[in-house]
Amino acid sequence: MALVGKLNDFFWGIGMLIIIGGGGIWFSIKLGFFQITHHGEMWKRIFSGGKSESGISTFASFCTTMAMRIGTGNVAGVAVAIYRGGPGAIFWMWVIGITNAAVNFVECTLGQLYKRKIDGEYRGSGAMCAEYGWGQKWYGTILSLALGLGAALFMPAAATNTITKAFENAAGIPLWVSSLVIAVILGAIIIGGIKRIGDFASAVVPFMTVAYLLFTIVIVIANISKLPGVIGMIFQCAFTKNAVFGGALGTVIRQGVQRGTFSSASGMGEAVPAASATETSHPVKQGLANAAGVFLDTIVVCSCTAFMVLLTNCFNTTTGYQGAAAVAGLEGGVEFVQAACNSVIAGFGQWFVAVMLLLFSFTCIVSYYYEAETSLLYLLQGDDKAKQRKIFEISLKVVMLVLVFYYGILKEGNWAWDLSDLALGAVTWFQTIMLWFLAPKAFALYKDYRQQMDAGKDPYYNPDKLSFPGVDNDLWREINKDRIAADK
């Protein structure tokens, strides 16, 4: 634990703020702050692509990535940010959410551009971008191992442990019982591959998101007189050391950046596999849809948790501030949110949060499996390795199910969070450094997309007009053969 803590201090230190925050600002400037100027267009693109035999729909991909995004970080992660950084951390979470939309746009657009068809399905990852786009196969191997092993071995820790702790807290259900149920249901879903995962996410994600928003509205209405004061407190604590909540400014910013990045998964490569699995005519269309997901995750859902906790005063801080009696002495986590909901509807709140966490975190775990599978399959490309890929997929399923059960029975919850932070921090460094080199390709694609939009066309990618080394041109000619023929 001491080693993991030191590594997290390194990965999530000032360097992370520079590569993620700086990258987000640079990308946003080069893309004309599309996340603001073309905000509505991002949301329209979620429904613009249909599915095929080789790929899932843009909506299914959006829900699959949102299944990964709207998870433990949106509930327990926000509570941890407030505990460690105070209310001001929420402001920096908002800032990083806006700039991270550009980071996620770049990585998902590139994932689409450099995707390949493997065993009849579209596959794409940061590793493929590194090899085919950057020409650095060795770096692709590092990315493949970092995200693949991180998603398989470490990232599920916080999500699984949060679910089991929530049900133990709500109903006294033993950790091992919840862990076993999670593992069994997870196995039934992932055995069906990306299409079953996409169908599952499409059914669950919209329901759980709307339900969480509605309960937040109930809490806001019940505490509406406190809302201006809470908003003012967030902004005040974001820039100064508050006499009540304490906390150095660096800690406040770090917590906002860390939890906002953890939640949105921007710059981590986590959204790339599902984004690359879609059937779309232009890579930018998928990039825009995924950028909308960052807004929904960080600006909307994370804010729901923040306002629940802050409006009801159900939070403590590391500097000694103690909120409502229901959370006195607690050190962040899901208990803050359960107490906040209970303060409005006694007896129901803790169950509501437990069920939401079950949905949020479970869909997150499902996405982790697909990320791990796609990332590690990069190491087994080629028609002659089909048998090895099948053996690997079966082995990975078994390993993840065993680990999910193990993480669910851990008594020490901070250990689970530290493991997840370590995996995500390491992946973010490797992925974002690559994006700095490849981003100009995404800028060129966006320019091509905008020119077609301005001309009144439905944008499509034609590799014979805009070509990049390493792109599977035949694949894109096949995807857009009708459109290319019509333009001749």
XYZ file of C-alpha atoms in Angstrom:
488
model
C 0.000 0.000 0.000
C 2.899 2.357 0.743
C 4.390 1.691 -2.715
C 1.045 2.170 -4.432
C 0.561 5.449 -2.554
C 3.950 6.784 -3.689
C 3.276 5.812 -7.291
C -0.113 7.542 -7.163
C 1.555 10.698 -5.831
C 3.798 10.632 -8.902
C 1.198 9.769 -11.545
C -1.425 12.181 -10.199
C 0.940 15.047 -9.382
C 1.652 18.284 -11.243
C 2.651 16.342 -14.345
C -0.879 15.002 -14.742
C -2.284 18.521 -14.526
C 0.076 19.603 -17.308
C -0.480 16.751 -19.761
C -4.252 16.458 -19.249
C -5.164 20.067 -18.466
C -2.647 21.517 -20.910
C -3.585 19.004 -23.578
C -7.267 19.753 -23.150
C -6.689 23.498 -23.510
C -4.474 23.090 -26.594
C -6.852 20.648 -28.280
C -9.817 22.915 -27.507
C -8.088 25.952 -29.062
C -7.084 24.041 -32.213
C -10.624 22.670 -32.566
C -12.247 26.062 -32.060
C -13.794 25.056 -28.717
C -16.236 22.836 -30.607
C -17.616 21.561 -27.285
C -19.146 25.021 -26.827
C -19.636 26.351 -30.376
C -21.133 23.090 -31.682
C -22.517 21.726 -28.438
C -25.864 20.668 -29.871
C -24.213 18.845 -32.757
C -22.360 16.586 -30.330
C -25.632 15.291 -28.933
C -27.162 14.756 -32.390
C -24.237 12.536 -33.398
C -25.118 10.044 -30.668
C -28.021 8.864 -32.842
C -26.436 9.289 -36.285
C -24.862 5.875 -36.921
C -26.490 2.496 -37.461
C -25.123 -0.942 -36.688
C -23.827 -3.572 -39.100
C -22.543 -7.129 -38.996
C -19.086 -5.807 -38.136
C -19.964 -2.910 -35.839
C -22.405 -1.666 -33.255
C -24.461 1.545 -33.539
C -23.184 4.914 -32.353
C -25.880 4.908 -29.668
C -24.841 1.456 -28.432
C -21.207 2.580 -28.399
C -22.190 5.772 -26.556
C -24.059 3.745 -23.930
C -21.143 1.306 -23.621
C -18.679 4.133 -22.979
C -21.169 5.822 -20.646
C -21.464 2.502 -18.800
C -17.748 2.871 -18.120
C -17.935 6.596 -17.351
C -21.047 6.778 -15.195
C -19.770 4.541 -12.465
C -18.161 4.532 -9.071
C -16.359 7.816 -9.714
C -19.624 9.692 -10.161
C -20.911 8.707 -6.719
C -18.187 7.617 -4.319
C -15.449 9.389 -6.322
C -17.096 12.806 -5.995
C -17.592 12.226 -2.271
C -13.901 11.342 -1.937
C -12.947 14.536 -3.831
C -14.992 16.662 -1.425
C -13.556 14.840 1.592
C -9.950 15.268 0.468
C -10.167 18.607 -1.332
C -13.247 20.344 0.045
C -16.138 21.842 -1.969
C -13.716 23.775 -4.211
C -12.666 20.523 -5.881
C -16.021 20.508 -7.686
C -15.151 23.707 -9.579
C -11.936 22.167 -10.909
C -13.867 19.024 -11.781
C -16.116 21.192 -13.989
C -13.135 22.879 -15.642
C -11.395 19.618 -16.429
C -14.702 18.197 -17.690
C -14.965 20.903 -20.356
C -11.372 20.584 -21.551
C -11.419 16.780 -21.294
C -14.197 16.742 -23.903
C -11.553 17.802 -26.441
C -9.096 15.166 -25.218
C -11.711 12.450 -25.537
C -12.729 13.725 -28.982
C -9.140 13.389 -30.205
C -8.558 9.866 -28.888
C -11.917 8.483 -30.065
C -11.593 10.086 -33.511
C -8.121 8.562 -33.869
C -9.400 5.191 -32.638
C -11.988 5.216 -35.434
C -9.431 6.291 -38.035
C -6.967 3.487 -37.291
C -9.426 0.681 -36.481
C -9.055 -2.791 -37.986
C -11.418 -5.681 -38.594
C -10.462 -8.701 -36.465
C -12.511 -11.911 -36.484
C -15.309 -10.077 -38.289
C -15.577 -7.192 -35.782
C -14.193 -3.657 -35.760
C -11.436 -3.290 -33.194
C -9.530 -0.185 -32.211
C -7.392 0.940 -29.293
C -4.701 3.360 -28.232
C -2.164 0.643 -29.019
C -3.311 0.503 -32.645
C -3.085 4.294 -32.875
C 0.490 4.117 -31.566
C 1.567 1.472 -34.097
C -0.322 2.511 -37.219
C -0.597 6.258 -36.648
C 2.602 7.063 -34.787
C 4.691 4.236 -36.224
C 5.821 3.117 -32.758
C 4.891 -0.536 -32.324
C 6.893 -0.821 -29.106
C 4.828 1.998 -27.623
C 1.691 0.231 -28.772
C 2.792 -2.818 -26.810
C 3.270 -0.707 -23.677
C -0.179 0.860 -24.106
C -1.745 -2.525 -24.719
C -0.280 -3.955 -21.530
C -0.941 -0.824 -19.451
C -4.646 -0.513 -20.324
C -5.278 -4.239 -20.802
C -3.755 -5.355 -17.525
C -5.000 -2.257 -15.702
C -8.602 -2.807 -16.839
C -8.472 -6.529 -16.135
C -6.537 -6.650 -12.871
C -6.928 -3.329 -11.039
C -9.650 -1.005 -12.337
C -12.566 -3.245 -11.239
C -11.364 -3.026 -7.623
C -13.052 0.238 -6.637
C -16.264 -0.470 -8.575
C -16.800 -3.947 -7.119
C -15.866 -2.977 -3.579
C -18.188 0.029 -3.662
C -21.174 -2.123 -4.685
C -20.659 -4.711 -1.956
C -20.026 -2.054 0.710
C -23.189 -0.181 -0.318
C -25.380 -3.269 0.132
C -23.660 -4.204 3.369
C -24.352 -0.682 4.643
C -27.957 -0.651 3.377
C -29.115 -4.140 4.367
C -26.310 -5.972 6.118
C -25.784 -8.311 3.147
C -22.436 -10.126 3.561
C -19.727 -8.990 1.165
C -19.203 -12.470 -0.256
C -22.861 -12.849 -1.207
C -22.915 -9.611 -3.222
C -19.540 -10.478 -4.769
C -20.767 -13.870 -5.937
C -23.929 -12.427 -7.500
C -21.906 -9.757 -9.331
C -19.486 -12.341 -10.723
C -22.269 -14.637 -11.976
C -24.212 -11.876 -13.758
C -21.019 -10.423 -15.205
C -20.117 -13.805 -16.663
C -23.527 -14.131 -18.343
C -23.080 -10.770 -20.086
C -19.459 -10.798 -21.228
C -19.726 -14.276 -22.707
C -21.849 -12.708 -25.491
C -19.153 -10.282 -26.677
C -19.454 -6.615 -27.659
C -22.954 -6.892 -29.146
C -24.427 -8.300 -25.931
C -22.445 -5.762 -23.920
C -23.774 -2.973 -26.168
C -27.373 -4.211 -25.866
C -27.036 -4.416 -22.082
C -25.584 -0.899 -21.852
C -28.253 0.548 -24.182
C -30.981 -0.825 -21.923
C -29.500 0.099 -18.533
C -27.553 3.357 -18.975
C -30.456 5.662 -19.994
C -32.650 4.351 -17.156
C -30.044 4.708 -14.415
C -28.971 8.174 -15.576
C -32.513 9.570 -15.644
C -33.346 8.014 -12.252
C -30.281 9.622 -10.661
C -31.108 13.012 -12.175
C -34.685 12.858 -10.906
C -33.638 12.084 -7.334
C -31.143 14.940 -7.463
C -33.951 17.288 -8.472
C -35.931 16.120 -5.425
C -33.011 16.942 -3.116
C -32.398 20.327 -4.770
C -36.073 21.301 -4.447
C -36.103 20.232 -0.788
C -33.055 22.434 -0.127
C -33.609 25.156 -2.733
C -32.945 28.011 -0.293
C -29.394 26.698 0.270
C -28.515 26.430 -3.434
C -27.044 29.955 -3.953
C -24.876 29.554 -0.862
C -23.565 26.158 -1.994
C -22.686 27.458 -5.456
C -20.909 30.428 -3.900
C -19.041 28.096 -1.529
C -17.796 25.965 -4.449
C -16.348 28.996 -6.256
C -14.894 30.545 -3.106
C -13.158 27.348 -2.004
C -11.785 26.754 -5.511
C -9.347 29.683 -5.320
C -8.594 30.324 -1.665
C -7.746 28.364 1.459
C -11.076 28.395 3.278
C -11.045 28.998 7.027
C -13.762 26.379 7.594
C -12.817 23.622 5.183
C -9.069 24.225 5.035
C -7.070 22.473 2.347
C -4.178 23.807 0.289
C -5.059 25.102 -3.178
C -2.865 22.456 -4.804
C -4.794 19.692 -3.065
C -8.124 21.193 -4.131
C -7.065 21.380 -7.786
C -5.521 17.911 -7.735
C -8.657 16.306 -6.347
C -10.847 18.033 -8.930
C -8.576 17.047 -11.814
C -8.029 13.508 -10.518
C -11.672 12.677 -9.873
C -12.898 14.485 -12.996
C -10.401 12.584 -15.146
C -11.123 9.306 -13.327
C -14.838 9.750 -13.942
C -14.733 10.797 -17.607
C -11.818 8.466 -18.483
C -10.551 11.100 -20.942
C -6.971 10.597 -22.062
C -6.951 7.072 -20.652
C -7.887 5.202 -23.805
C -10.808 3.555 -22.027
C -13.442 4.921 -24.398
C -11.478 4.065 -27.554
C -12.343 0.326 -27.883
C -16.114 0.896 -27.806
C -15.805 4.053 -29.933
C -13.848 2.097 -32.545
C -16.396 -0.710 -32.674
C -19.063 1.417 -34.358
C -20.283 1.628 -37.939
C -19.892 5.309 -38.875
C -19.115 7.169 -42.101
C -16.631 9.674 -40.620
C -14.322 9.302 -37.589
C -15.274 12.770 -36.324
C -18.915 11.749 -35.895
C -17.870 9.225 -33.255
C -15.472 11.700 -31.674
C -18.297 14.211 -31.235
C -20.619 11.616 -29.710
C -17.984 10.625 -27.176
C -17.266 14.260 -26.319
C -20.951 14.654 -25.440
C -20.526 11.726 -23.065
C -17.836 13.605 -21.126
C -20.274 16.475 -20.539
C -23.027 14.144 -19.404
C -20.673 12.329 -17.071
C -18.640 15.111 -15.470
C -20.758 18.243 -15.780
C -24.156 16.620 -15.175
C -23.927 13.355 -13.209
C -20.922 14.286 -11.036
C -22.632 17.579 -10.223
C -25.699 15.643 -9.094
C -23.669 13.874 -6.428
C -21.905 17.078 -5.414
C -25.153 18.994 -4.898
C -26.744 16.087 -3.016
C -23.873 15.981 -0.539
C -23.266 19.726 -0.195
C -26.902 20.839 0.030
C -27.601 18.376 2.851
C -24.241 19.058 4.586
C -23.527 15.310 4.539
C -19.767 15.558 4.156
C -16.563 15.830 6.169
C -13.093 16.976 5.131
C -9.579 15.815 5.955
C -8.885 19.154 7.640
C -11.366 18.500 10.424
C -14.696 19.824 9.181
C -17.575 17.608 10.343
C -20.926 17.806 8.570
C -24.234 16.227 9.546
C -24.268 13.783 12.446
C -25.071 10.944 10.039
C -21.573 11.163 8.507
C -19.521 12.327 11.489
C -16.144 10.602 11.438
C -16.588 9.016 7.990
C -13.779 9.424 5.478
C -15.552 10.031 2.176
C -17.207 7.445 -0.008
C -20.688 6.192 -0.753
C -21.884 6.736 2.831
C -21.946 10.509 2.235
C -24.362 10.098 -0.669
C -26.532 7.570 1.141
C -26.847 9.914 4.123
C -27.729 12.817 1.798
C -30.538 10.855 0.148
C -31.768 9.565 3.519
C -32.043 13.139 4.794
C -34.813 13.763 2.248
C -36.565 10.378 2.196
C -35.655 8.506 5.372
C -35.104 4.798 4.923
C -35.320 4.967 1.142
C -32.206 6.993 0.375
C -29.637 4.383 1.297
C -31.422 1.753 -0.779
C -31.719 4.099 -3.743
C -27.989 4.827 -3.692
C -27.168 1.133 -3.271
C -29.237 0.261 -6.350
C -27.786 3.159 -8.355
C -24.289 2.090 -7.399
C -25.113 -1.457 -8.402
C -26.108 -0.215 -11.861
C -23.407 2.468 -12.180
C -20.543 0.321 -10.996
C -21.669 -2.927 -12.580
C -21.946 -1.387 -16.029
C -18.492 0.038 -15.386
C -17.089 -3.425 -14.680
C -18.683 -4.780 -17.875
C -16.935 -2.057 -19.886
C -13.627 -2.808 -18.185
C -13.808 -6.341 -19.536
C -14.230 -5.165 -23.128
C -11.418 -2.620 -22.724
C -9.082 -5.303 -21.403
C -10.036 -7.784 -24.138
C -9.581 -5.323 -27.008
C -6.342 -3.878 -25.639
C -4.680 -7.221 -25.063
C -5.916 -8.715 -28.350
C -3.618 -6.183 -29.999
C -0.794 -8.547 -29.037
C -2.461 -11.415 -30.921
C -3.244 -9.873 -34.297
C -3.103 -11.921 -37.471
C -5.199 -14.617 -39.141
C -2.782 -17.299 -37.917
C -3.531 -16.476 -34.265
C -7.295 -16.976 -34.245
C -7.005 -20.030 -31.995
C -4.748 -18.210 -29.527
C -7.227 -15.317 -29.414
C -10.073 -17.667 -28.524
C -8.065 -19.297 -25.709
C -7.040 -15.869 -24.434
C -10.625 -14.563 -24.374
C -11.793 -17.542 -22.308
C -8.860 -17.195 -19.905
C -9.446 -13.462 -19.480
C -13.103 -14.030 -18.596
C -12.154 -16.522 -15.890
C -9.435 -14.289 -14.414
C -11.684 -11.221 -14.263
C -14.555 -13.110 -12.642
C -12.251 -14.427 -9.915
C -10.749 -10.980 -9.293
C -14.170 -9.304 -9.202
C -15.218 -11.699 -6.466
C -11.976 -11.067 -4.552
C -12.207 -7.263 -4.730
C -15.792 -7.433 -3.509
C -14.798 -9.063 -0.219
C -11.953 -6.640 0.620
C -12.555 -5.025 4.005
C -10.158 -2.147 3.331
C -11.952 0.060 0.779
C -9.113 2.593 0.378
C -6.891 -0.197 -0.901
C -9.350 -0.817 -3.743
C -9.462 2.893 -4.623
C -5.683 3.204 -4.578
C -5.317 0.240 -6.964
C -7.818 1.744 -9.403
C -6.131 5.147 -9.215
C -2.734 3.573 -9.909
C -3.950 1.725 -13.006
C -5.755 4.758 -14.400
C -2.906 7.144 -13.625
C -0.309 5.012 -15.413
C -2.532 4.492 -18.466
C -3.320 8.213 -18.695
C 0.354 9.157 -18.886
C 1.094 6.731 -21.724
C -2.096 7.470 -23.682
C -2.014 11.265 -23.403
C 1.659 11.579 -24.366
C 0.821 9.732 -27.600
C -2.168 11.998 -28.227
C 0.073 15.062 -28.182
C 1.916 13.623 -31.191
C -1.134 12.376 -33.104
C -3.565 15.227 -32.380
C -2.800 17.108 -35.672
C -4.387 14.187 -37.556
C -7.598 14.630 -35.564
C -7.466 18.374 -36.281
C -7.211 17.655 -40.030
C -10.144 15.251 -39.840
C -12.229 17.835 -38.009
C -11.425 20.430 -40.681
C -12.525 17.968 -43.383
C -15.719 17.237 -41.450
C -16.563 20.916 -40.996
C -15.965 21.681 -44.682
C -18.437 18.966 -45.654
C -20.953 20.165 -43.064
C -20.655 23.764 -44.301
C -21.276 22.518 -47.855
C -24.528 20.894 -46.728
C -23.236 17.319 -47.045
C -23.482 14.350 -44.714
C -19.753 14.004 -43.906
C -17.935 10.813 -44.792
C -14.265 9.853 -44.815
C -12.677 9.242 -48.211
C -9.090 7.963 -47.835
C -8.391 8.872 -51.471
C -8.929 12.578 -50.672
C -7.494 12.761 -47.136
C -4.893 10.085 -46.584
C -2.810 9.229 -43.527
C -0.049 6.604 -43.261
C -1.145 3.483 -41.397
C -4.888 3.799 -42.104
C -6.636 0.707 -43.477
C -7.789 2.492 -46.638
C -9.546 -0.582 -48.044
C -11.653 -0.821 -44.894
C -12.820 2.797 -45.218
C -13.449 2.412 -48.951
C -15.680 -0.546 -48.146
C -17.547 1.347 -45.396
C -18.203 4.342 -47.666
C -18.291 2.662 -51.093
C -21.788 3.941 -51.925
C -20.942 7.503 -50.917
C -17.635 7.475 -52.815
C -19.350 6.093 -55.933
C -22.077 8.744 -55.737
C -19.498 11.555 -55.677
C -17.679 10.348 -58.784
